PDB file of C-alpha atoms in Angstrom:
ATOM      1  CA  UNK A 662     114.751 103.685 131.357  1.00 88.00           C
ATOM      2  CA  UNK A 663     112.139 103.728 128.753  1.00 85.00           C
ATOM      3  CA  UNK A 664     110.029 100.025 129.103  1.00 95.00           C
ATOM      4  CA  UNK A 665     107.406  97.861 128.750  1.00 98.00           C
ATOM      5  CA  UNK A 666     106.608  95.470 131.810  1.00 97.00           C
ATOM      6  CA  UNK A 667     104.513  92.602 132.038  1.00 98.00           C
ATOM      7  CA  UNK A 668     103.946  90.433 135.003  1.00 98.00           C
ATOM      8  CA  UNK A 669     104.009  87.680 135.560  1.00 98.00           C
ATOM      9  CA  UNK A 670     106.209  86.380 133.470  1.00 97.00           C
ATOM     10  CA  UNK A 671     105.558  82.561 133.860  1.00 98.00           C
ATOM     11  CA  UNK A 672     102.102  81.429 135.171  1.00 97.00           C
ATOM     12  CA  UNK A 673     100.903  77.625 135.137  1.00 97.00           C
ATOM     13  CA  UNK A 674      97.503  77.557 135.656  1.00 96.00           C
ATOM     14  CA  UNK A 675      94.322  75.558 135.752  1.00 97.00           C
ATOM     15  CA  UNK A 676      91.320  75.749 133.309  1.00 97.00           C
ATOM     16  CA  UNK A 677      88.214  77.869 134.468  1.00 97.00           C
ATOM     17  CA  UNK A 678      90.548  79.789 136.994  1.00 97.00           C
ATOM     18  CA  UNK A 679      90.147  83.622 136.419  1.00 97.00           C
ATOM     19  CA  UNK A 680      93.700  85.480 135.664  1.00 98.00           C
ATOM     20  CA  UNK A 681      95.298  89.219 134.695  1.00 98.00           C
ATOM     21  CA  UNK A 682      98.207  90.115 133.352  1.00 98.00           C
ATOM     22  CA  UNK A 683      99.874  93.217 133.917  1.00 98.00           C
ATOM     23  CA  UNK A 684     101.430  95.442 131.366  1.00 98.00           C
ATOM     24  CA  UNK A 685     102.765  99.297 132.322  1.00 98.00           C
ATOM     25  CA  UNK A 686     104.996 101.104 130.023  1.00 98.00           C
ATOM     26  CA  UNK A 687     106.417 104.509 131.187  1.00 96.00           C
ATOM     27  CA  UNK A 688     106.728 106.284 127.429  1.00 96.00           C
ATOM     28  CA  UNK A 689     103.376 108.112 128.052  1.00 96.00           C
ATOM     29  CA  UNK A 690     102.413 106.109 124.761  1.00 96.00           C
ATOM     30  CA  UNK A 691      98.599 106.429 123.645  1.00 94.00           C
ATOM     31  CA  UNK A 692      98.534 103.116 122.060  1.00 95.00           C
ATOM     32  CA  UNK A 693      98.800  99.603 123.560  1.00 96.00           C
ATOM     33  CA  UNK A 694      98.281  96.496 122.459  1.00 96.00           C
ATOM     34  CA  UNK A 695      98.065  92.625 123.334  1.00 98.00           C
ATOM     35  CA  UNK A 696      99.396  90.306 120.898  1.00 97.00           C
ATOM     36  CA  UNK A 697      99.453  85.839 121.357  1.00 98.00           C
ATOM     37  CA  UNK A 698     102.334  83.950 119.882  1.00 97.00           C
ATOM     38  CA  UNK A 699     102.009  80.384 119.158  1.00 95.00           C
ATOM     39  CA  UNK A 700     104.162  78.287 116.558  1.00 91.00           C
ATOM     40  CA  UNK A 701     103.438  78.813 113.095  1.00 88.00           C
ATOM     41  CA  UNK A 702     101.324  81.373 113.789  1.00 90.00           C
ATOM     42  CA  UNK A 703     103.365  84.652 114.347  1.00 90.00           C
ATOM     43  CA  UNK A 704     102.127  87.063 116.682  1.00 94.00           C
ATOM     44  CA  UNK A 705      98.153  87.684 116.472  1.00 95.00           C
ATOM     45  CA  UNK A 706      96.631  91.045 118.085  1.00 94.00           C
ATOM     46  CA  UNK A 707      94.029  90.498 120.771  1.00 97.00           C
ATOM     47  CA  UNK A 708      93.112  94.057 121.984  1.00 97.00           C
ATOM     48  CA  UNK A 709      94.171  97.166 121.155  1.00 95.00           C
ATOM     49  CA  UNK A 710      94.074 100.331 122.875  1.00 96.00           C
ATOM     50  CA  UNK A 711      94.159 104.065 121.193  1.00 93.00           C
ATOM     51  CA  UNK A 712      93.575 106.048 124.841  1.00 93.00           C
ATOM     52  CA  UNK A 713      92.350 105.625 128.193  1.00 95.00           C
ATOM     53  CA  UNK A 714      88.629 104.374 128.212  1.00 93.00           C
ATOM     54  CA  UNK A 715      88.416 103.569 124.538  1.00 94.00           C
ATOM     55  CA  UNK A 716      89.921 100.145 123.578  1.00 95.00           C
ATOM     56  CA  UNK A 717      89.117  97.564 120.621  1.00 94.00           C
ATOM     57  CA  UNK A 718      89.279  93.911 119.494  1.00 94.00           C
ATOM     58  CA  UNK A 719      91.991  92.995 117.353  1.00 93.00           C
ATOM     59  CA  UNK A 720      91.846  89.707 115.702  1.00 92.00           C
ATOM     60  CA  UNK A 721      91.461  86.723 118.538  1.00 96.00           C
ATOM     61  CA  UNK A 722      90.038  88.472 121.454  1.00 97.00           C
ATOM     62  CA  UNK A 723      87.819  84.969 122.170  1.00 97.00           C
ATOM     63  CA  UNK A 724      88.367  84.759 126.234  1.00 97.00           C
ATOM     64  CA  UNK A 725      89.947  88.076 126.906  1.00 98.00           C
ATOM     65  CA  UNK A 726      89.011  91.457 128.215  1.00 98.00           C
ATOM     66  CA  UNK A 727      90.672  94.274 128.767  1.00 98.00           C
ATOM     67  CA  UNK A 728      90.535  97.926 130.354  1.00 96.00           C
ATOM     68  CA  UNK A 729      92.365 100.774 130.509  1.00 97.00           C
ATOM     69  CA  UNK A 730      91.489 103.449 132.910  1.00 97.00           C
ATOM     70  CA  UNK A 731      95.255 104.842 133.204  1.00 97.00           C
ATOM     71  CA  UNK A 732      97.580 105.752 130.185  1.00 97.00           C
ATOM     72  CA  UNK A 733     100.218 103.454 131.670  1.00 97.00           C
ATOM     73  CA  UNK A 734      98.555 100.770 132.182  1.00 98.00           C
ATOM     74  CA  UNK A 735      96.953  97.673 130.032  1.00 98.00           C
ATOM     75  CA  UNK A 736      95.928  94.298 131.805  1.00 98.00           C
ATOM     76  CA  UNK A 737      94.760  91.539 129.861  1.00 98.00           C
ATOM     77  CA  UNK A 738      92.030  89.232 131.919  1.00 98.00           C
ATOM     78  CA  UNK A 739      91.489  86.258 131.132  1.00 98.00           C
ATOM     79  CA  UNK A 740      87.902  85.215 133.271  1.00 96.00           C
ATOM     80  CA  UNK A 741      87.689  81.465 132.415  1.00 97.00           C
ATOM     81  CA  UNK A 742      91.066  80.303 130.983  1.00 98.00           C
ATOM     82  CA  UNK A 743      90.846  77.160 128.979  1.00 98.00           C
ATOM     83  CA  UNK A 744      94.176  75.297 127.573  1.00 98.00           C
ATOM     84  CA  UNK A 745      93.734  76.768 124.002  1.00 97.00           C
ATOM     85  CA  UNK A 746      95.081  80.027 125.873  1.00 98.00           C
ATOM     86  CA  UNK A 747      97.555  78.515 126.162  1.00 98.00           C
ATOM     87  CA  UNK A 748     100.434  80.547 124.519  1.00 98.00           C
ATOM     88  CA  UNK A 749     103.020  83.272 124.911  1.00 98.00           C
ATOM     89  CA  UNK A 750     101.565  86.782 125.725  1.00 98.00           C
ATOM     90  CA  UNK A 751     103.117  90.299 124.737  1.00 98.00           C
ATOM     91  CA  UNK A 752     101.771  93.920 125.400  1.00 98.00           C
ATOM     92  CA  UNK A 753     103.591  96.465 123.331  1.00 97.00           C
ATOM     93  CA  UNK A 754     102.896 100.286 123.042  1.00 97.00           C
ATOM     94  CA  UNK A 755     103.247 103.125 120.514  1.00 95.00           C
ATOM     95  CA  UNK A 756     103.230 107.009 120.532  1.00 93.00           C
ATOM     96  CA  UNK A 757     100.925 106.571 117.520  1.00 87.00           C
ATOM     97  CA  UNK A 758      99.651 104.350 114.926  1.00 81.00           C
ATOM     98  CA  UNK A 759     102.233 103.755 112.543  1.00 82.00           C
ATOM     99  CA  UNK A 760     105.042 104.273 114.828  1.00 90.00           C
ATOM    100  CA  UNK A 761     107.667 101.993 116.431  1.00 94.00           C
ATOM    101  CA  UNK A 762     105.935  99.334 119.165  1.00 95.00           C
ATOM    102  CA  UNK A 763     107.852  98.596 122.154  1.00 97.00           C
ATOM    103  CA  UNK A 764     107.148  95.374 123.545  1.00 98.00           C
ATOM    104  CA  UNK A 765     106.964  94.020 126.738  1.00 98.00           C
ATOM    105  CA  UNK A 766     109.273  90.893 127.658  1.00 97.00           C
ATOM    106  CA  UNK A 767     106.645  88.658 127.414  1.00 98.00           C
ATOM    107  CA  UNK A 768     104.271  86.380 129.697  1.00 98.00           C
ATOM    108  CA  UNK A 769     104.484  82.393 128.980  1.00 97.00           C
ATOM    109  CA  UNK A 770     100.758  81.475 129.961  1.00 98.00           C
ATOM    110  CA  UNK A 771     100.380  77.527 130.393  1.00 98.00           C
ATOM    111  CA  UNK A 772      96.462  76.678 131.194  1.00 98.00           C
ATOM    112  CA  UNK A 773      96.135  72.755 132.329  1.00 97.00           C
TER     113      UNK A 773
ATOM    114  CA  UNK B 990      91.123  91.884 105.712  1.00 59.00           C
ATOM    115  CA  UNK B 991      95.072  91.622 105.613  1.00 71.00           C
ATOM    116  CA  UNK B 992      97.073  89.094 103.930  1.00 89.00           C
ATOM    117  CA  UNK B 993     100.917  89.089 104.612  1.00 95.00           C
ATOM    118  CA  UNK B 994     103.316  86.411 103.163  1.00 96.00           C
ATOM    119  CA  UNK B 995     107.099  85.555 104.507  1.00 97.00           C
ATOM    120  CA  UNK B 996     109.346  82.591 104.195  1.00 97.00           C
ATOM    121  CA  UNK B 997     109.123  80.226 106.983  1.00 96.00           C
ATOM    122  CA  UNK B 998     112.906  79.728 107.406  1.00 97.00           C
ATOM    123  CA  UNK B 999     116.166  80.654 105.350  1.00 98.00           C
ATOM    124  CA  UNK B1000     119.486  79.293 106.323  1.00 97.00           C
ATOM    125  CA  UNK B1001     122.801  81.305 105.407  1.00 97.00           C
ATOM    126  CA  UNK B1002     126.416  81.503 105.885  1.00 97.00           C
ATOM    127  CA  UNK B1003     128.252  83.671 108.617  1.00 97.00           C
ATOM    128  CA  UNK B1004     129.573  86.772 106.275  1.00 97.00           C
ATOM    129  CA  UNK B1005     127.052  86.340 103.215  1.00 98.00           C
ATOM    130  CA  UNK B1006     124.269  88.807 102.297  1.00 98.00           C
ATOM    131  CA  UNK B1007     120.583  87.386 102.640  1.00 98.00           C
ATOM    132  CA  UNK B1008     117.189  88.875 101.301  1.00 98.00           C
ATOM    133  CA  UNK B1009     114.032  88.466 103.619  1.00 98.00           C
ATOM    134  CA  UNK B1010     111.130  88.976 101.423  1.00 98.00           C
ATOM    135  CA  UNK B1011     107.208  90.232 102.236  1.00 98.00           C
ATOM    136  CA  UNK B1012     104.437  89.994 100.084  1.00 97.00           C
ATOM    137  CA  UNK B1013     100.978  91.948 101.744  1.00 96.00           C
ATOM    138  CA  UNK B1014      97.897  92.404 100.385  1.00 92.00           C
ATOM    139  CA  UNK B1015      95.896  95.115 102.440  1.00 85.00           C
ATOM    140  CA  UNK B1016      93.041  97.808 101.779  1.00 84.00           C
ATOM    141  CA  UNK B1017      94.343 101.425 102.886  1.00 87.00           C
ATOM    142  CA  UNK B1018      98.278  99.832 102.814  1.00 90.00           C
ATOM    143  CA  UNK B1019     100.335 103.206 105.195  1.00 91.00           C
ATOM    144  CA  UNK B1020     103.831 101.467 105.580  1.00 94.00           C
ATOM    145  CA  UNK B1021     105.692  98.075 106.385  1.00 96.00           C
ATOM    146  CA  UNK B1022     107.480  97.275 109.607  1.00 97.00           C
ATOM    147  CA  UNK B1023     110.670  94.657 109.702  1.00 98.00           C
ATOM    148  CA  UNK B1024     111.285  93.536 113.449  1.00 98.00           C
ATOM    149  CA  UNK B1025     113.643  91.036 114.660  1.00 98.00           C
ATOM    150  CA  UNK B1026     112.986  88.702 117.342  1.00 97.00           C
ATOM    151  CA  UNK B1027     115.616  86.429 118.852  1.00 97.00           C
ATOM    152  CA  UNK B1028     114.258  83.021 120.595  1.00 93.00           C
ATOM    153  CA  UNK B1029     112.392  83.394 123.817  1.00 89.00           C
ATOM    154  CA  UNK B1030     112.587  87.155 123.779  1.00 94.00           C
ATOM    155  CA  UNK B1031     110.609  90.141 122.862  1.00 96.00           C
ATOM    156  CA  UNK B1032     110.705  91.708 118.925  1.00 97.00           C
ATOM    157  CA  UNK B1033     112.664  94.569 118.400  1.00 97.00           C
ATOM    158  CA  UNK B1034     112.062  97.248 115.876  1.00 96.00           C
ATOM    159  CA  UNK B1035     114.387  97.913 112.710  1.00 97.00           C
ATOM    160  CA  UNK B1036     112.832  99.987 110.361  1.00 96.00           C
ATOM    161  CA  UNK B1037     109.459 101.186 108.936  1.00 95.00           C
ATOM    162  CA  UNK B1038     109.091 102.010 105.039  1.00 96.00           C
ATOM    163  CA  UNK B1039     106.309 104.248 104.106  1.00 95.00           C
ATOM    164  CA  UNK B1040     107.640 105.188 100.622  1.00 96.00           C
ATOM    165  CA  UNK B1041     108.755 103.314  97.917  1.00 97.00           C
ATOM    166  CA  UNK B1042     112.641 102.376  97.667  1.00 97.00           C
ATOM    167  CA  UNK B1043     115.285 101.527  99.923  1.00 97.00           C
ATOM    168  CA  UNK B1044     116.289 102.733 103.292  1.00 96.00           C
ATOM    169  CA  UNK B1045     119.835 101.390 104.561  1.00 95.00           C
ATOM    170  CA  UNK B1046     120.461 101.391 108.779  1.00 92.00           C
ATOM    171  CA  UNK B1047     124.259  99.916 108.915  1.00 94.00           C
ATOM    172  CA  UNK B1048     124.586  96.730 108.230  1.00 97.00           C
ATOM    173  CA  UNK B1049     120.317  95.986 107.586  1.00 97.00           C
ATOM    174  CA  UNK B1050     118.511  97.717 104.732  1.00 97.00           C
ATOM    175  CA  UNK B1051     114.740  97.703 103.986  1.00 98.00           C
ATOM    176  CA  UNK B1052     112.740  98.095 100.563  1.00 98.00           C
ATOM    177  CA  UNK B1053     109.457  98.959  99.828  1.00 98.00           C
ATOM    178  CA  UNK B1054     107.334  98.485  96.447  1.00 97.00           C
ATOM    179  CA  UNK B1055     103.824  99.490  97.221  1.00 96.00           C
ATOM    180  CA  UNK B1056     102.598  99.067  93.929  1.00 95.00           C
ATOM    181  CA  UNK B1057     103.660  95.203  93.926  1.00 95.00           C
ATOM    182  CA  UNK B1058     102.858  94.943  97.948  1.00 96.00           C
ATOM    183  CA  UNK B1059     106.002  94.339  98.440  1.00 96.00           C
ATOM    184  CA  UNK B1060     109.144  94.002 101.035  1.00 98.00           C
ATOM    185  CA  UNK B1061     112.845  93.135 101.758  1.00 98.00           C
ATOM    186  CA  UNK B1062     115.180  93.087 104.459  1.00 98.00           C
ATOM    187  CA  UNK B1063     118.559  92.695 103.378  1.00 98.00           C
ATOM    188  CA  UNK B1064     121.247  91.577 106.049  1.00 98.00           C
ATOM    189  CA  UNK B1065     124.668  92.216 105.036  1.00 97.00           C
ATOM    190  CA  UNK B1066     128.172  91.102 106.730  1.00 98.00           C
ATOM    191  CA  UNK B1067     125.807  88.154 108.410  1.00 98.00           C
ATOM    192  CA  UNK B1068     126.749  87.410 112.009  1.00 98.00           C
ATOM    193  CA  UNK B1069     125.973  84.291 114.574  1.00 97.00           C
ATOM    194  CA  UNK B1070     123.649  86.941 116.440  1.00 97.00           C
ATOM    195  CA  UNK B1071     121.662  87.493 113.272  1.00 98.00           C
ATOM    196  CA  UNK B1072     120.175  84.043 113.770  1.00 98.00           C
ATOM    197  CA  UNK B1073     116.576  84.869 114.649  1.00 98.00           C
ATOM    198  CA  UNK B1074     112.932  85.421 114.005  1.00 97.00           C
ATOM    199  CA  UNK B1075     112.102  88.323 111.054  1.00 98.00           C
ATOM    200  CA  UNK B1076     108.904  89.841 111.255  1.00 97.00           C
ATOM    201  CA  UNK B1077     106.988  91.791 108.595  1.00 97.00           C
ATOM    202  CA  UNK B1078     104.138  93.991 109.955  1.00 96.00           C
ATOM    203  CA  UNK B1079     101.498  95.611 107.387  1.00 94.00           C
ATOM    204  CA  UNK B1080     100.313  98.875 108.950  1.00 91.00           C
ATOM    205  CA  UNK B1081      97.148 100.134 107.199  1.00 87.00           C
ATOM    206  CA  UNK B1082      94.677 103.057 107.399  1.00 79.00           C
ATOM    207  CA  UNK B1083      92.241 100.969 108.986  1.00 74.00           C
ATOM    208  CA  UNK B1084      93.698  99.946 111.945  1.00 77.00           C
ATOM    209  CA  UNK B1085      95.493 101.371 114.703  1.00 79.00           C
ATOM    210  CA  UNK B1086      98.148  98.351 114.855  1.00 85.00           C
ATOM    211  CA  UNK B1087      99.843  96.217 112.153  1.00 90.00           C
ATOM    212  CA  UNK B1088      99.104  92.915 111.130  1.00 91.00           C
ATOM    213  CA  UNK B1089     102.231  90.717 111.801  1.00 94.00           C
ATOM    214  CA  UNK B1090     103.229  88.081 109.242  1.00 95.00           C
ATOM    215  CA  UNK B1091     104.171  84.646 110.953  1.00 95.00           C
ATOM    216  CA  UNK B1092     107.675  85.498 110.886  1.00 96.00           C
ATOM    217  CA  UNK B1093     111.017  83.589 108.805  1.00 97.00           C
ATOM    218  CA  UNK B1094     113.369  81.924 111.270  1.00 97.00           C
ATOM    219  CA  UNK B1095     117.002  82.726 110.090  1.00 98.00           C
ATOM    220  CA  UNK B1096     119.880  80.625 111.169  1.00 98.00           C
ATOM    221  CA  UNK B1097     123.348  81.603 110.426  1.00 98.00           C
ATOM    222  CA  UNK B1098     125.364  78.567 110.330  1.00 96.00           C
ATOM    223  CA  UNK B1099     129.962  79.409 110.273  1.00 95.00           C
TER     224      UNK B1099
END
């Protein structure tokens, strides 16, 4: 079955303690992305990815990184989490820019 | 930069027809995604306009006007399961990913 997975899916945590979330998809999908939702806010892109080794920031990338050294896979890491990150996380992919996104189910981060 | 506009919320009747409108303003403007979203799940995808008119999928259609930046998603025959989260998505030249709107929350009341 063609997905996007993200794990964990639920993560309390406490500020300053270093984190990753996982994202694989299995579409062999060049693009992949990290987006934030919070209310009122819509989803807001946090890193981007166009191909292994070459990623970019998107609009909020303030107290993430990312890598991606294989096609399928995308973590988000967040080195010093601070309760402003707090927020639900989705990774999505795409065969190309200005194709469909597939995203993942989604990672409900809670930072005290 | 990107600037994409969308009701916050719309209320409508099971059975009625309701138009979800998008106003963008974006340099290098390529097409506009529509994705749907139900509460405490991920969006889905329902259509991408890259030209100009309208593009009907069963019981959702999408229009495009990209000389008046400019987007509709029209849900027909509404159902309970309709009730959700619309999302408009700008995709432009410039970047590799769209710019999501902040969404209209739809709730389809009997």
């Amino acid at each position: 079955e063609a997905q996007v997975t993200q794990n964990p899916r639920y993560l309390i945590t406490v500020t300053g303690k270093k984190l990753t979330v996982t994202c694989s998809q299995n579409m062999n999908h060049e693009y992949m992305s990290w987006y934030r939702q919070d209310p009122g806010l819509g989803l807001r892109q946090i890193y981007y990815s166009m191909n292994v080794e070459v990623t970019d920031k998107g609009d909020v990338p303030e107290g993430y990184k990312v890598s991606r050294k294989e096609k399928r896979n995308f973590p988000l890491i967040l080195e010093s989490p601070s309760p402003n990150q707090t927020s639900l996380y989705f990774c999505a992919s795409s065969l190309s820019s200005g194709s469909e996104q597939f995203f993942g189910p989604g990672t409900r981060l809670t930072v005290l | 930069g990107q600037n994409i506009d969308q009701p916050t919320e719309m209320t409508a009747t099971e059975g009625a027809i309701v138009q979800i409108n998008c106003t963008y303003q974006t340099s290098g403007f390529n097409g506009l995604f529509w994705y749907q979203q139900h509460a405490g799940e991920a969006p889905t995808f329902l259509s991408y306009n890259v030209l100009d008119g309208l593009e009907e999928k069963g019981r959702f259609s999408s229009f495009l006007s990209r000389s008046k930046g400019y987007s509709y998603l029209l849900l027909k025959e509404l159902q309970m399961k309709d009730s959700a989260s619309y999302l408009c998505a700008a995709q432009s030249g410039g970047s590799y990913i769209p710019t999501f709107g902040r969404g209209t929350s739809l709730i389809v009341h009997p």
